[in-house]
């Protein structure tokens, strides 16, 4: 049994004394102890070495005592496993030298054997569970099929993912075939993570907000729904679509246990659009962690009051930024732990 099960109780919609707190990308670059590891090992070595991944996962828990840990990994391990080359270039980000832009490109993309190609992730989960010793739950994650497609087709990060959208609108058969391959791989991957010991999973649709509401249904949401349908009986699923407030109503009916909300959608609107009966997670602007610790504490308290303490998980509206002062991250977590219902 998990000793601190506040996060899991919030996912079930149970009444709690205070909401749970964790931060997207909490295992990462804002921590000096992470930077020490980063200087010694390149990005994918950190992901693929279970001892390193598990150590990075628990670093923020040791320091701040969040209510959940999220496994250190990357959404792009999926395309790597699917026979698509992915590099992580310093000061540039992800780079895919052979983007998928035609049927011929698509022919080389496989649906892999998960244990064979991503077994190191399962080993990292087992190592992390040992370190956590059932103190708090562990979250596993994957990128949404649309978000993964964006990188596979664009070949790198982008402000508008114009090449990805161009493929969808000029060659939808290739786009949908790729999306389905990514979906099938992601379902197998997340199921393996649950079997390895994660207590919940989150699907990150980081680039969902690039699409119009109609295109979102066609190229993103229907594939997210497949993942939720496949996983919801195995573990709680959190669906997070950045910039996807317009889809909150559909997301709320999906069978997901919780919905992530970014900072552009107010608590009131998020509750209204999602029907008021589902757990919400978010939505502090990550840049607001540059405010003073006392300001952060005030804003976090106000945010909890606006969402309400029940059916709510305190988080950022996207990942924590690398240059956030450590004491400001601490203020964010402490404000939640010190929260008293008004």
CSV table of N, CA and C in Angstrom, one decimal, residues 25 27-29 34 42-49 53 56-57 70-81 84-89 93-96 117-118 120-122 124-125 139-144 147-148 151-152 157 182 185-186 189-190 193 202-204 206-207 318:
chain,number,residue,atom,x,y,z
A,25,UNK,N,7.7,18.0,-15.3
A,25,UNK,CA,9.2,18.1,-15.5
A,25,UNK,C,9.9,18.4,-14.2
A,27,UNK,N,11.5,16.4,-12.3
A,27,UNK,CA,12.8,15.7,-12.3
A,27,UNK,C,13.7,16.3,-13.4
A,28,UNK,N,14.4,17.4,-13.1
A,28,UNK,CA,15.1,18.0,-14.2
A,28,UNK,C,16.0,19.2,-13.9
A,29,UNK,N,16.1,20.1,-14.9
A,29,UNK,CA,17.2,21.0,-15.1
A,29,UNK,C,17.3,22.1,-14.1
A,34,UNK,N,20.6,17.5,-10.4
A,34,UNK,CA,20.4,17.0,-11.7
A,34,UNK,C,21.5,17.4,-12.7
A,42,UNK,N,25.1,12.0,-21.5
A,42,UNK,CA,24.2,12.7,-22.5
A,42,UNK,C,22.8,12.3,-22.2
A,43,UNK,N,21.9,13.0,-22.9
A,43,UNK,CA,20.4,12.9,-22.6
A,43,UNK,C,19.9,11.5,-22.6
A,44,UNK,N,20.1,10.8,-23.8
A,44,UNK,CA,19.5,9.5,-23.9
A,44,UNK,C,20.2,8.4,-23.1
A,45,UNK,N,21.5,8.7,-22.7
A,45,UNK,CA,22.1,7.8,-21.7
A,45,UNK,C,21.4,7.9,-20.4
A,46,UNK,N,21.0,9.1,-20.0
A,46,UNK,CA,20.3,9.3,-18.7
A,46,UNK,C,18.9,8.5,-18.8
A,47,UNK,N,18.3,8.6,-19.9
A,47,UNK,CA,17.0,7.9,-20.1
A,47,UNK,C,17.1,6.4,-20.1
A,48,UNK,N,18.2,5.9,-20.7
A,48,UNK,CA,18.3,4.5,-21.0
A,48,UNK,C,19.1,3.7,-19.9
A,49,UNK,N,19.6,4.5,-18.9
A,49,UNK,CA,20.3,3.8,-17.8
A,49,UNK,C,19.4,3.8,-16.5
A,53,UNK,N,18.1,7.1,-14.4
A,53,UNK,CA,16.7,7.6,-14.5
A,53,UNK,C,16.0,7.5,-13.2
A,56,UNK,N,17.4,10.4,-10.9
A,56,UNK,CA,16.8,11.7,-11.3
A,56,UNK,C,15.4,11.8,-10.9
A,57,UNK,N,14.6,10.7,-11.0
A,57,UNK,CA,13.2,10.7,-10.6
A,57,UNK,C,13.0,11.1,-9.1
A,70,UNK,N,7.2,11.5,-11.0
A,70,UNK,CA,7.0,11.1,-12.4
A,70,UNK,C,8.3,10.6,-12.9
A,71,UNK,N,8.3,9.5,-13.6
A,71,UNK,CA,9.5,8.8,-14.0
A,71,UNK,C,10.3,9.7,-15.0
A,72,UNK,N,11.6,9.8,-14.8
A,72,UNK,CA,12.4,10.6,-15.7
A,72,UNK,C,12.5,9.8,-17.0
A,73,UNK,N,12.1,10.4,-18.1
A,73,UNK,CA,12.2,9.7,-19.4
A,73,UNK,C,11.9,10.8,-20.5
A,74,UNK,N,11.5,10.4,-21.7
A,74,UNK,CA,11.2,11.4,-22.7
A,74,UNK,C,10.1,10.8,-23.6
A,75,UNK,N,9.3,11.7,-24.1
A,75,UNK,CA,8.2,11.2,-25.1
A,75,UNK,C,8.8,10.6,-26.3
A,76,UNK,N,10.1,11.0,-26.7
A,76,UNK,CA,10.7,10.6,-28.0
A,76,UNK,C,11.4,9.2,-27.9
A,77,UNK,N,11.3,8.5,-26.8
A,77,UNK,CA,11.7,7.1,-26.7
A,77,UNK,C,10.8,6.3,-27.6
A,78,UNK,N,9.6,6.7,-27.8
A,78,UNK,CA,8.6,5.9,-28.6
A,78,UNK,C,9.0,5.9,-30.1
A,79,UNK,N,9.2,7.1,-30.7
A,79,UNK,CA,9.7,7.0,-32.1
A,79,UNK,C,11.1,6.3,-32.2
A,80,UNK,N,11.9,6.4,-31.3
A,80,UNK,CA,13.2,5.7,-31.3
A,80,UNK,C,12.9,4.2,-31.4
A,81,UNK,N,12.0,3.7,-30.6
A,81,UNK,CA,11.7,2.3,-30.6
A,81,UNK,C,11.0,1.9,-31.9
A,84,UNK,N,12.7,5.1,-35.8
A,84,UNK,CA,12.9,6.5,-36.3
A,84,UNK,C,14.1,7.1,-35.5
A,85,UNK,N,15.1,7.5,-36.1
A,85,UNK,CA,16.3,8.0,-35.4
A,85,UNK,C,15.9,9.4,-34.7
A,86,UNK,N,16.3,9.5,-33.5
A,86,UNK,CA,16.1,10.7,-32.7
A,86,UNK,C,17.4,11.1,-32.0
A,87,UNK,N,17.8,12.3,-32.2
A,87,UNK,CA,19.0,12.8,-31.5
A,87,UNK,C,18.5,13.9,-30.6
A,88,UNK,N,19.3,14.2,-29.5
A,88,UNK,CA,19.0,15.3,-28.6
A,88,UNK,C,20.2,16.2,-28.7
A,89,UNK,N,20.1,17.3,-29.5
A,89,UNK,CA,21.2,18.2,-29.7
A,89,UNK,C,21.3,19.3,-28.6
A,93,UNK,N,17.7,21.0,-29.0
A,93,UNK,CA,16.6,20.1,-28.7
A,93,UNK,C,16.5,18.9,-29.6
A,94,UNK,N,15.3,18.3,-29.7
A,94,UNK,CA,15.2,17.1,-30.5
A,94,UNK,C,15.5,17.3,-32.0
A,95,UNK,N,16.2,16.4,-32.6
A,95,UNK,CA,16.4,16.4,-34.0
A,95,UNK,C,16.3,15.0,-34.6
A,96,UNK,N,15.4,14.9,-35.6
A,96,UNK,CA,15.1,13.7,-36.3
A,96,UNK,C,15.6,13.8,-37.7
A,117,UNK,N,12.6,-3.3,-27.0
A,117,UNK,CA,13.1,-1.9,-27.3
A,117,UNK,C,13.1,-0.9,-26.2
A,118,UNK,N,12.1,-1.1,-25.3
A,118,UNK,CA,12.0,-0.1,-24.2
A,118,UNK,C,12.0,-0.8,-22.8
A,120,UNK,N,14.4,-1.0,-20.9
A,120,UNK,CA,15.1,-0.2,-19.9
A,120,UNK,C,14.2,0.8,-19.1
A,121,UNK,N,13.1,1.2,-19.7
A,121,UNK,CA,12.1,2.0,-19.0
A,121,UNK,C,11.5,1.2,-17.9
A,122,UNK,N,11.1,0.0,-18.2
A,122,UNK,CA,10.5,-0.9,-17.1
A,122,UNK,C,11.5,-1.2,-16.0
A,124,UNK,N,13.8,0.9,-15.1
A,124,UNK,CA,13.9,2.2,-14.4
A,124,UNK,C,12.7,2.3,-13.4
A,125,UNK,N,11.5,1.9,-13.9
A,125,UNK,CA,10.4,1.9,-13.0
A,125,UNK,C,10.6,1.0,-11.7
A,139,UNK,N,4.2,8.1,-11.4
A,139,UNK,CA,3.5,8.3,-12.6
A,139,UNK,C,4.3,8.0,-13.8
A,140,UNK,N,3.7,7.2,-14.7
A,140,UNK,CA,4.4,7.0,-16.0
A,140,UNK,C,3.7,7.9,-17.1
A,141,UNK,N,4.4,8.1,-18.2
A,141,UNK,CA,3.8,9.0,-19.2
A,141,UNK,C,4.2,8.7,-20.6
A,142,UNK,N,3.4,9.3,-21.5
A,142,UNK,CA,3.8,9.2,-22.9
A,142,UNK,C,3.3,10.5,-23.6
A,143,UNK,N,3.8,10.8,-24.8
A,143,UNK,CA,3.3,11.9,-25.5
A,143,UNK,C,2.0,11.4,-26.3
A,144,UNK,N,1.2,12.3,-26.6
A,144,UNK,CA,0.0,11.9,-27.4
A,144,UNK,C,0.5,11.6,-28.9
A,147,UNK,N,1.2,14.7,-30.9
A,147,UNK,CA,2.5,15.4,-30.5
A,147,UNK,C,3.7,14.6,-31.0
A,148,UNK,N,3.7,13.3,-30.9
A,148,UNK,CA,4.8,12.5,-31.5
A,148,UNK,C,4.9,12.7,-33.0
A,151,UNK,N,6.8,15.8,-34.1
A,151,UNK,CA,8.3,15.7,-34.2
A,151,UNK,C,8.7,14.8,-35.3
A,152,UNK,N,8.0,13.7,-35.5
A,152,UNK,CA,8.4,12.7,-36.6
A,152,UNK,C,8.4,13.3,-38.0
A,157,UNK,N,11.7,20.6,-33.1
A,157,UNK,CA,10.7,21.5,-32.5
A,157,UNK,C,10.4,22.6,-33.5
A,182,UNK,N,1.7,4.9,-34.0
A,182,UNK,CA,2.1,5.5,-32.7
A,182,UNK,C,1.2,5.1,-31.6
A,185,UNK,N,1.6,1.5,-30.5
A,185,UNK,CA,2.9,1.4,-29.7
A,185,UNK,C,2.7,2.0,-28.3
A,186,UNK,N,2.1,3.1,-28.2
A,186,UNK,CA,1.9,3.8,-27.0
A,186,UNK,C,1.0,3.0,-26.0
A,189,UNK,N,3.1,0.3,-24.7
A,189,UNK,CA,4.2,0.9,-23.8
A,189,UNK,C,3.6,1.2,-22.4
A,190,UNK,N,2.4,1.9,-22.4
A,190,UNK,CA,1.8,2.3,-21.1
A,190,UNK,C,1.3,1.1,-20.3
A,193,UNK,N,4.2,-0.3,-18.7
A,193,UNK,CA,4.6,0.6,-17.5
A,193,UNK,C,3.8,0.3,-16.3
A,202,UNK,N,0.1,9.6,-17.5
A,202,UNK,CA,-0.4,10.8,-18.0
A,202,UNK,C,0.0,10.9,-19.5
A,203,UNK,N,-0.9,11.3,-20.3
A,203,UNK,CA,-0.7,11.5,-21.8
A,203,UNK,C,-0.6,13.0,-22.0
A,204,UNK,N,0.6,13.4,-22.6
A,204,UNK,CA,0.9,14.8,-22.8
A,204,UNK,C,0.6,15.1,-24.3
A,206,UNK,N,1.2,18.0,-26.0
A,206,UNK,CA,1.8,19.3,-25.9
A,206,UNK,C,1.5,20.2,-27.0
A,207,UNK,N,1.2,19.6,-28.2
A,207,UNK,CA,1.0,20.4,-29.4
A,207,UNK,C,-0.5,20.3,-29.9
A,318,UNK,N,2.3,23.8,-17.5
A,318,UNK,CA,3.2,23.1,-18.4
A,318,UNK,C,4.5,22.8,-17.6
